[in-house]
Amino acid sequence: MANIILVGAQWGDEGKGKIIDVLTEGADIVVRTQGGNNAGHTVFLGPKKYVLHLIPSGILRPGKQCVIGNGVVVDPLGLVQEIDGLLKLGIKVSPKNLILSETAHVVFPYHRELDGAREVAKGKNKIGTTKRGIGPTYGDKAARVGLRMIDLIHPARFAEKLKARIAENNAVLKAMGAKPLSFAKVHAAYRAAGDRLKPFVANTVVLLHESSRRKANILFEGAQGTFLDIDHGTYPFVTSSNTTSGGACTGSGVPPNRMDRVVGVMKAYTTRVGEGPLPTENAEVADLLHAMGREFGATTGRARRCGWFDSVATRHATMVNGIDELAITNVDGLDTLDTIKVCVAYRVGAKKYDYVPNDIETLAQCQPVYVEFPGWKTDTTRARKWNDLPAKARSYLKAIAELTGAKLTIASVGPARAQTIFL
Ligand code: GDP
Ligand code: IMO
Ligand code: MG
């Protein structure tokens, strides 16, 4: 293998967890580099379903090392709960296979409260966040008032800093009509989590560089998707981190010239959870997928918005991420359709766009220009090789990869490991 960055090429939930799990077989280390427990990555091992939020999906494969990098925001209580949940399911999690960056920023209850209060204040303009406190935590990081894991595990320093942060945030919360927090309660809960997590905390930059020198293969597990990127997404309807490939470097301390390739994961159609423009949104596609019991959020349980495949968006994703290879998931979701549409351009009045406009108001007005493909109307879930797929499905996949501008290397026809076709 090599050092591979895996990113979501759409609006998140592309099936990154499944593809990471498949690619982990060839990796030594799997690293999360951005986001927090707003992510929900689903992996099936046989009939057993695992949903990872903060811990890299690589944890499910024995012998692999997992790293939560400096660019991640960590809710320590959430992380302890996730570790305990995995232990209960028989997955080994210890400081031997999970290492947590000492410079990762910490999510506090005031971040979650603020996240919720700001959404209420925005009313109909809300973002539809996961309410995990992600935005306010990255806000504090940028404002240089955040606390990091290294602070959490040093009791005296932690108490002093937390006291000041709670005082400031309580004033804000009160002004927004939210309940102030008790320092004593937050302190006790976080100190307990800090003691529990201390053995996992280390200098992950040095660790990754030493591993790299030993020629370890590192897989960088992206969270969210390209159009939720704080710079390149549909701002302000985005998350608060760089979900695109550059985030893997800044969020881990592994520089660009140590990266070998970028794999983009995308669904054979489009989904989005939360507010913001989605040019190809379509009720027929949503009804079809929801009736199959699919496309409900792995973190919040919300029904995902669904639509046709948008190649204007994925082409943009190829450009900003430098996607070399594509993994297309959920091919089987389209198995029953007579005709499948693919968006190849946007139109606003007489103006045609072959790129994603930056102005959110323009994007909201974009009408998709579609081309149609004949459906294959065959169950693909038992296909294991490229030639097992119906010819019409192969044509469709080749066409959307070509429109996206990258090489198709993986097609996924179900959530299980075995339902993966390598090209
Ligand atoms: P992630 O956030 O990108 O890891 O994606 P999620 O786990 O939130 O959502 C993807 C969903 O699609 C999960 O329920 C996966 O189990 C499921 N999934 C992934 N690939 C396939 C596939 O090829 N076919 C089907 N039917 N489900 C898939
Ligand atoms: P994975 O890693 C899909 C969305 C939220 C909301 C916006 C901002 O599973 O693909 P936030 O809580 O981050 O401030 O919310 O981003 N969002 C996701 N959508 N998949 C995710 O993660 C997401 N993480 C955040 O729904 O629209
Ligand atoms: Mg998800």
Tab-separated table of C-alpha atoms in Angstrom, residues 9-335:
chain	number	residue	atom	x	y	z
A	9	ALA	CA	-16.647	13.477	-2.412
A	10	GLN	CA	-20.216	14.618	-1.681
A	11	TRP	CA	-22.051	15.825	1.464
A	12	GLY	CA	-20.921	13.133	3.922
A	13	ASP	CA	-22.217	9.596	4.581
A	14	GLU	CA	-20.784	8.354	1.293
A	15	GLY	CA	-19.900	5.001	2.864
A	16	LYS	CA	-16.410	6.045	3.999
A	17	GLY	CA	-16.582	3.707	7.026
A	18	LYS	CA	-17.161	0.661	4.859
A	19	ILE	CA	-14.397	1.544	2.382
A	20	ILE	CA	-11.954	2.428	5.190
A	21	ASP	CA	-12.634	-0.958	6.741
A	22	VAL	CA	-11.900	-2.665	3.420
A	23	LEU	CA	-8.712	-0.649	2.794
A	24	THR	CA	-7.497	-1.105	6.385
A	25	GLU	CA	-6.520	-4.654	5.452
A	26	GLY	CA	-3.490	-3.167	3.645
A	27	ALA	CA	-2.741	-0.443	6.216
A	28	ASP	CA	-0.702	-0.422	9.407
A	29	ILE	CA	-2.144	2.779	10.847
A	30	VAL	CA	-5.514	4.513	10.426
A	31	VAL	CA	-5.729	8.202	11.374
A	32	ARG	CA	-8.669	10.550	11.913
A	33	THR	CA	-7.548	14.114	11.233
A	34	GLN	CA	-10.604	16.389	11.500
A	35	GLY	CA	-14.169	16.634	12.734
A	36	GLY	CA	-15.421	15.095	15.936
A	37	ASN	CA	-18.278	12.888	17.043
A	38	ASN	CA	-20.518	14.590	14.483
A	39	ALA	CA	-19.251	11.779	12.215
A	40	GLY	CA	-21.009	8.430	12.050
A	41	HIS	CA	-19.142	5.733	10.120
A	42	THR	CA	-20.950	2.422	9.736
A	43	VAL	CA	-19.098	-0.878	9.393
A	44	PHE	CA	-20.643	-4.349	9.276
A	45	LEU	CA	-18.666	-7.395	10.426
A	46	GLY	CA	-20.962	-10.227	9.429
A	47	PRO	CA	-24.365	-9.369	10.851
A	48	LYS	CA	-22.871	-7.124	13.549
A	49	LYS	CA	-23.169	-3.381	12.961
A	50	TYR	CA	-20.645	-0.922	14.402
A	51	VAL	CA	-21.022	2.849	14.215
A	52	LEU	CA	-17.785	4.764	14.858
A	53	HIS	CA	-17.927	8.447	15.765
A	54	LEU	CA	-14.473	9.500	16.991
A	55	ILE	CA	-12.446	6.320	16.831
A	56	PRO	CA	-11.019	5.414	13.403
A	57	SER	CA	-12.899	2.553	11.742
A	58	GLY	CA	-9.570	0.675	11.610
A	59	ILE	CA	-10.089	-0.269	15.273
A	60	LEU	CA	-12.235	-3.194	14.120
A	61	ARG	CA	-9.240	-4.955	12.545
A	62	PRO	CA	-6.918	-6.625	15.069
A	63	GLY	CA	-3.278	-5.552	14.914
A	64	LYS	CA	-3.911	-2.122	13.367
A	65	GLN	CA	-2.930	1.063	15.131
A	66	CYS	CA	-5.476	3.883	15.269
A	67	VAL	CA	-4.675	7.536	15.814
A	68	ILE	CA	-6.929	10.474	16.647
A	69	GLY	CA	-4.898	13.357	15.255
A	70	ASN	CA	-4.377	16.954	16.359
A	71	GLY	CA	-7.021	18.270	13.942
A	72	VAL	CA	-9.869	16.351	15.604
A	73	VAL	CA	-12.073	17.891	18.310
A	74	VAL	CA	-12.601	15.380	21.104
A	75	ASP	CA	-15.556	15.105	23.434
A	76	PRO	CA	-13.831	13.120	26.212
A	77	LEU	CA	-17.084	11.816	27.700
A	78	GLY	CA	-18.216	10.733	24.234
A	79	LEU	CA	-14.869	9.059	23.601
A	80	VAL	CA	-14.938	7.112	26.886
A	81	GLN	CA	-18.471	5.991	26.044
A	82	GLU	CA	-17.364	4.901	22.560
A	83	ILE	CA	-14.394	2.949	23.950
A	84	ASP	CA	-16.631	1.221	26.509
A	85	GLY	CA	-19.218	0.447	23.835
A	86	LEU	CA	-16.582	-1.252	21.670
A	87	LEU	CA	-15.110	-3.171	24.633
A	88	LYS	CA	-18.595	-4.459	25.428
A	89	LEU	CA	-18.915	-5.707	21.841
A	90	GLY	CA	-15.647	-7.607	22.231
A	91	ILE	CA	-13.410	-5.184	20.279
A	92	LYS	CA	-9.972	-4.656	21.820
A	93	VAL	CA	-9.283	-0.974	22.569
A	94	SER	CA	-6.212	-0.034	24.582
A	95	PRO	CA	-3.310	2.438	24.396
A	96	LYS	CA	-1.640	-0.232	22.223
A	97	ASN	CA	-4.067	0.290	19.339
A	98	LEU	CA	-5.550	3.735	20.015
A	99	ILE	CA	-3.443	6.884	20.421
A	100	LEU	CA	-4.880	10.308	21.020
A	101	SER	CA	-3.120	13.558	20.142
A	102	GLU	CA	-2.193	15.755	23.088
A	103	THR	CA	-2.972	18.827	20.993
A	104	ALA	CA	-6.485	17.794	19.926
A	105	HIS	CA	-8.997	20.343	21.194
A	106	VAL	CA	-11.600	19.373	23.781
A	107	VAL	CA	-15.374	19.757	23.343
A	108	PHE	CA	-17.136	21.030	26.489
A	109	PRO	CA	-20.829	21.166	27.463
A	110	TYR	CA	-20.845	24.928	26.809
A	111	HIS	CA	-19.901	24.208	23.194
A	112	ARG	CA	-22.860	21.879	22.842
A	113	GLU	CA	-25.196	24.333	24.600
A	114	LEU	CA	-24.013	27.162	22.342
A	115	ASP	CA	-24.367	24.980	19.249
A	116	GLY	CA	-28.016	24.333	20.198
A	117	ALA	CA	-28.770	27.933	21.261
A	118	ARG	CA	-27.315	29.378	18.054
A	119	GLU	CA	-29.424	27.028	15.972
A	120	VAL	CA	-32.566	28.159	17.834
A	121	ALA	CA	-31.571	31.811	17.367
A	122	LYS	CA	-31.089	31.262	13.614
A	123	GLY	CA	-34.678	30.003	13.294
A	124	LYS	CA	-35.453	29.073	9.696
A	125	ASN	CA	-31.866	29.834	8.698
A	126	LYS	CA	-30.489	27.107	10.961
A	127	ILE	CA	-27.658	24.886	9.687
A	128	GLY	CA	-29.142	21.659	10.990
A	129	THR	CA	-26.004	20.766	12.954
A	130	THR	CA	-25.559	17.524	14.857
A	131	LYS	CA	-25.545	19.617	18.085
A	132	ARG	CA	-22.291	17.984	19.172
A	133	GLY	CA	-20.638	21.367	19.827
A	134	ILE	CA	-18.323	21.049	16.831
A	135	GLY	CA	-18.621	24.631	15.486
A	136	PRO	CA	-18.118	26.393	18.858
A	137	THR	CA	-15.113	24.146	19.680
A	138	TYR	CA	-13.333	24.966	16.416
A	139	GLY	CA	-14.359	28.598	17.014
A	140	ASP	CA	-12.538	28.579	20.370
A	141	LYS	CA	-9.526	26.896	18.748
A	142	ALA	CA	-9.289	29.680	16.148
A	143	ALA	CA	-9.876	32.339	18.823
A	144	ARG	CA	-7.036	30.765	20.853
A	145	VAL	CA	-9.152	30.180	23.947
A	146	GLY	CA	-9.622	26.417	23.550
A	147	LEU	CA	-8.431	23.698	25.911
A	148	ARG	CA	-6.493	20.741	24.544
A	149	MET	CA	-6.084	17.139	25.668
A	150	ILE	CA	-2.749	18.100	27.234
A	151	ASP	CA	-4.624	20.563	29.471
A	152	LEU	CA	-7.268	17.999	30.392
A	153	ILE	CA	-4.692	15.545	31.728
A	154	HIS	CA	-2.907	18.152	33.906
A	155	PRO	CA	-5.306	18.630	36.861
A	156	ALA	CA	-4.143	22.003	38.271
A	157	ARG	CA	-3.821	23.702	34.892
A	158	PHE	CA	-7.148	22.224	33.805
A	159	ALA	CA	-9.131	23.522	36.790
A	160	GLU	CA	-7.809	27.058	36.374
A	161	LYS	CA	-8.496	27.230	32.627
A	162	LEU	CA	-11.892	25.589	32.872
A	163	LYS	CA	-13.025	28.013	35.593
A	164	ALA	CA	-12.287	30.987	33.337
A	165	ARG	CA	-13.956	29.386	30.306
A	166	ILE	CA	-17.109	28.460	32.238
A	167	ALA	CA	-17.407	32.003	33.645
A	168	GLU	CA	-17.189	33.558	30.175
A	169	ASN	CA	-19.490	31.041	28.533
A	170	ASN	CA	-22.105	31.188	31.302
A	171	ALA	CA	-22.517	34.894	30.652
A	172	VAL	CA	-23.084	34.166	26.952
A	173	LEU	CA	-25.436	31.266	27.667
A	174	LYS	CA	-27.490	33.394	30.077
A	175	ALA	CA	-27.769	36.172	27.499
A	176	MET	CA	-29.044	33.616	24.978
A	177	GLY	CA	-31.645	32.316	27.418
A	178	ALA	CA	-29.832	29.009	28.001
A	179	LYS	CA	-29.039	27.463	31.411
A	180	PRO	CA	-25.605	28.259	32.920
A	181	LEU	CA	-23.282	25.358	33.755
A	182	SER	CA	-21.923	24.260	37.137
A	183	PHE	CA	-18.123	24.372	37.191
A	184	ALA	CA	-18.002	21.647	39.875
A	185	LYS	CA	-20.110	19.213	37.828
A	186	VAL	CA	-18.286	19.754	34.537
A	187	HIS	CA	-14.923	19.631	36.296
A	188	ALA	CA	-15.658	16.343	38.065
A	189	ALA	CA	-16.937	14.605	34.927
A	190	TYR	CA	-14.068	15.851	32.746
A	191	ARG	CA	-11.371	15.052	35.297
A	192	ALA	CA	-12.700	11.474	35.523
A	193	ALA	CA	-12.643	11.192	31.719
A	194	GLY	CA	-9.177	12.788	31.667
A	195	ASP	CA	-7.807	10.168	34.062
A	196	ARG	CA	-9.346	7.421	31.984
A	197	LEU	CA	-7.945	8.790	28.704
A	198	LYS	CA	-4.482	9.803	29.987
A	199	PRO	CA	-2.791	6.509	28.982
A	200	PHE	CA	-4.000	7.022	25.402
A	201	VAL	CA	-2.613	10.570	25.062
A	202	ALA	CA	0.700	11.043	23.228
A	203	ASN	CA	2.635	13.124	20.715
A	204	THR	CA	1.005	11.679	17.605
A	205	VAL	CA	3.068	13.787	15.181
A	206	VAL	CA	6.320	12.194	16.354
A	207	LEU	CA	4.680	8.775	16.389
A	208	LEU	CA	3.411	9.108	12.811
A	209	HIS	CA	6.806	10.308	11.564
A	210	GLU	CA	8.640	7.457	13.267
A	211	SER	CA	6.158	4.983	11.774
A	212	SER	CA	6.530	6.605	8.372
A	213	ARG	CA	10.322	6.212	8.573
A	214	ARG	CA	9.741	2.510	9.246
A	215	LYS	CA	7.699	2.442	5.995
A	216	ALA	CA	4.358	1.917	7.718
A	217	ASN	CA	1.311	2.306	5.474
A	218	ILE	CA	-0.939	5.052	6.772
A	219	LEU	CA	-4.585	5.481	5.870
A	220	PHE	CA	-6.123	8.890	6.586
A	221	GLU	CA	-9.830	8.506	7.357
A	222	GLY	CA	-11.776	11.572	6.284
A	223	ALA	CA	-14.967	12.559	8.048
A	224	GLN	CA	-17.917	14.486	6.590
A	225	GLY	CA	-17.629	15.341	2.881
A	226	THR	CA	-16.202	17.869	0.436
A	227	PHE	CA	-19.286	20.123	0.382
A	228	LEU	CA	-19.296	20.327	4.190
A	229	ASP	CA	-15.730	21.729	4.137
A	230	ILE	CA	-15.413	25.056	5.979
A	231	ASP	CA	-13.592	26.609	2.969
A	232	HIS	CA	-14.805	24.646	-0.045
A	233	GLY	CA	-18.312	23.646	1.028
A	234	THR	CA	-21.702	25.305	0.732
A	235	TYR	CA	-20.929	27.892	3.420
A	236	PRO	CA	-22.521	28.566	5.884
A	237	PHE	CA	-24.231	25.169	5.589
A	238	VAL	CA	-21.009	23.317	6.373
A	239	THR	CA	-19.159	21.804	9.282
A	240	SER	CA	-16.276	23.688	10.911
A	241	SER	CA	-13.232	21.758	9.700
A	242	ASN	CA	-11.373	21.101	6.450
A	243	THR	CA	-12.937	17.894	5.248
A	244	THR	CA	-10.944	18.001	1.994
A	245	SER	CA	-7.603	16.259	1.506
A	246	GLY	CA	-5.465	19.134	2.819
A	247	GLY	CA	-7.076	18.607	6.224
A	248	ALA	CA	-5.343	15.228	6.431
A	249	CYS	CA	-1.952	17.005	6.467
A	250	THR	CA	-2.736	19.819	8.886
A	251	GLY	CA	-4.782	17.504	11.075
A	252	SER	CA	-2.013	14.938	11.465
A	253	GLY	CA	1.292	16.754	10.969
A	254	VAL	CA	2.156	14.469	8.041
A	255	PRO	CA	3.209	16.778	5.187
A	256	PRO	CA	1.843	16.746	1.602
A	257	ASN	CA	5.023	15.229	0.121
A	258	ARG	CA	4.537	12.106	2.277
A	259	MET	CA	1.101	11.430	0.786
A	260	ASP	CA	0.862	8.990	-2.110
A	261	ARG	CA	-2.714	9.170	-3.310
A	262	VAL	CA	-6.222	10.362	-2.639
A	263	VAL	CA	-9.256	8.089	-2.764
A	264	GLY	CA	-12.653	9.750	-3.098
A	265	VAL	CA	-15.734	7.915	-1.871
A	266	MET	CA	-19.097	8.746	-3.384
A	267	LYS	CA	-22.506	7.159	-3.546
A	268	ALA	CA	-24.047	6.186	-6.881
A	269	TYR	CA	-26.620	8.876	-6.018
A	270	THR	CA	-26.525	11.901	-3.667
A	271	THR	CA	-27.558	12.436	-0.041
A	272	ARG	CA	-27.309	15.253	2.448
A	273	VAL	CA	-28.380	15.576	6.076
A	274	GLY	CA	-29.021	19.060	7.486
A	275	GLU	CA	-29.933	22.283	5.713
A	276	GLY	CA	-28.407	23.980	2.665
A	277	PRO	CA	-28.683	23.675	-1.108
A	278	LEU	CA	-28.771	20.273	-2.785
A	279	PRO	CA	-29.323	20.877	-6.510
A	280	THR	CA	-30.335	17.331	-7.470
A	281	GLU	CA	-32.683	16.714	-4.514
A	282	ASN	CA	-35.556	14.563	-5.668
A	283	ALA	CA	-38.601	13.185	-3.835
A	284	GLU	CA	-38.818	10.028	-5.981
A	285	VAL	CA	-35.252	9.027	-5.078
A	286	ALA	CA	-35.825	9.853	-1.388
A	287	ASP	CA	-39.062	7.831	-1.223
A	288	LEU	CA	-37.433	4.865	-2.936
A	289	LEU	CA	-34.422	4.761	-0.580
A	290	HIS	CA	-36.354	5.536	2.614
A	291	ALA	CA	-38.904	2.823	1.778
A	292	MET	CA	-35.959	0.397	1.638
A	293	GLY	CA	-35.066	1.520	5.196
A	294	ARG	CA	-31.940	3.274	3.940
A	295	GLU	CA	-30.521	6.765	4.321
A	296	PHE	CA	-31.225	7.523	7.938
A	297	GLY	CA	-28.366	9.314	9.752
A	298	ALA	CA	-25.841	7.167	11.658
A	299	THR	CA	-25.306	9.901	14.294
A	300	THR	CA	-28.657	11.671	14.681
A	301	GLY	CA	-31.096	9.232	13.035
A	302	ARG	CA	-32.449	12.028	10.826
A	303	ALA	CA	-33.804	11.053	7.392
A	304	ARG	CA	-31.198	12.050	4.815
A	305	ARG	CA	-32.244	14.177	1.867
A	306	CYS	CA	-31.693	12.253	-1.374
A	307	GLY	CA	-31.250	13.015	-5.050
A	308	TRP	CA	-29.702	11.996	-8.334
A	309	PHE	CA	-25.941	11.763	-8.837
A	310	ASP	CA	-24.435	15.231	-9.272
A	311	SER	CA	-21.318	15.120	-11.440
A	312	VAL	CA	-20.859	18.899	-11.304
A	313	ALA	CA	-20.315	18.498	-7.561
A	314	THR	CA	-18.104	15.404	-7.739
A	315	ARG	CA	-15.967	16.959	-10.490
A	316	HIS	CA	-15.405	19.917	-8.181
A	317	ALA	CA	-14.509	17.456	-5.428
A	318	THR	CA	-11.908	15.831	-7.685
A	319	MET	CA	-10.384	19.258	-8.282
A	320	VAL	CA	-10.107	20.439	-4.664
A	321	ASN	CA	-9.064	17.075	-3.221
A	322	GLY	CA	-6.851	15.844	-6.042
A	323	ILE	CA	-8.823	12.607	-6.154
A	324	ASP	CA	-6.893	9.898	-8.012
A	325	GLU	CA	-9.200	6.963	-7.439
A	326	LEU	CA	-12.903	6.522	-6.847
A	327	ALA	CA	-14.868	4.151	-4.695
A	328	ILE	CA	-18.552	4.205	-5.659
A	329	THR	CA	-20.849	2.806	-2.993
A	330	ASN	CA	-24.522	1.935	-2.724
A	331	VAL	CA	-24.741	0.879	-6.368
A	332	ASP	CA	-27.456	-1.558	-5.255
A	333	GLY	CA	-29.649	1.372	-4.154
A	334	LEU	CA	-30.497	1.980	-7.822
A	335	ASP	CA	-31.216	-1.673	-8.702
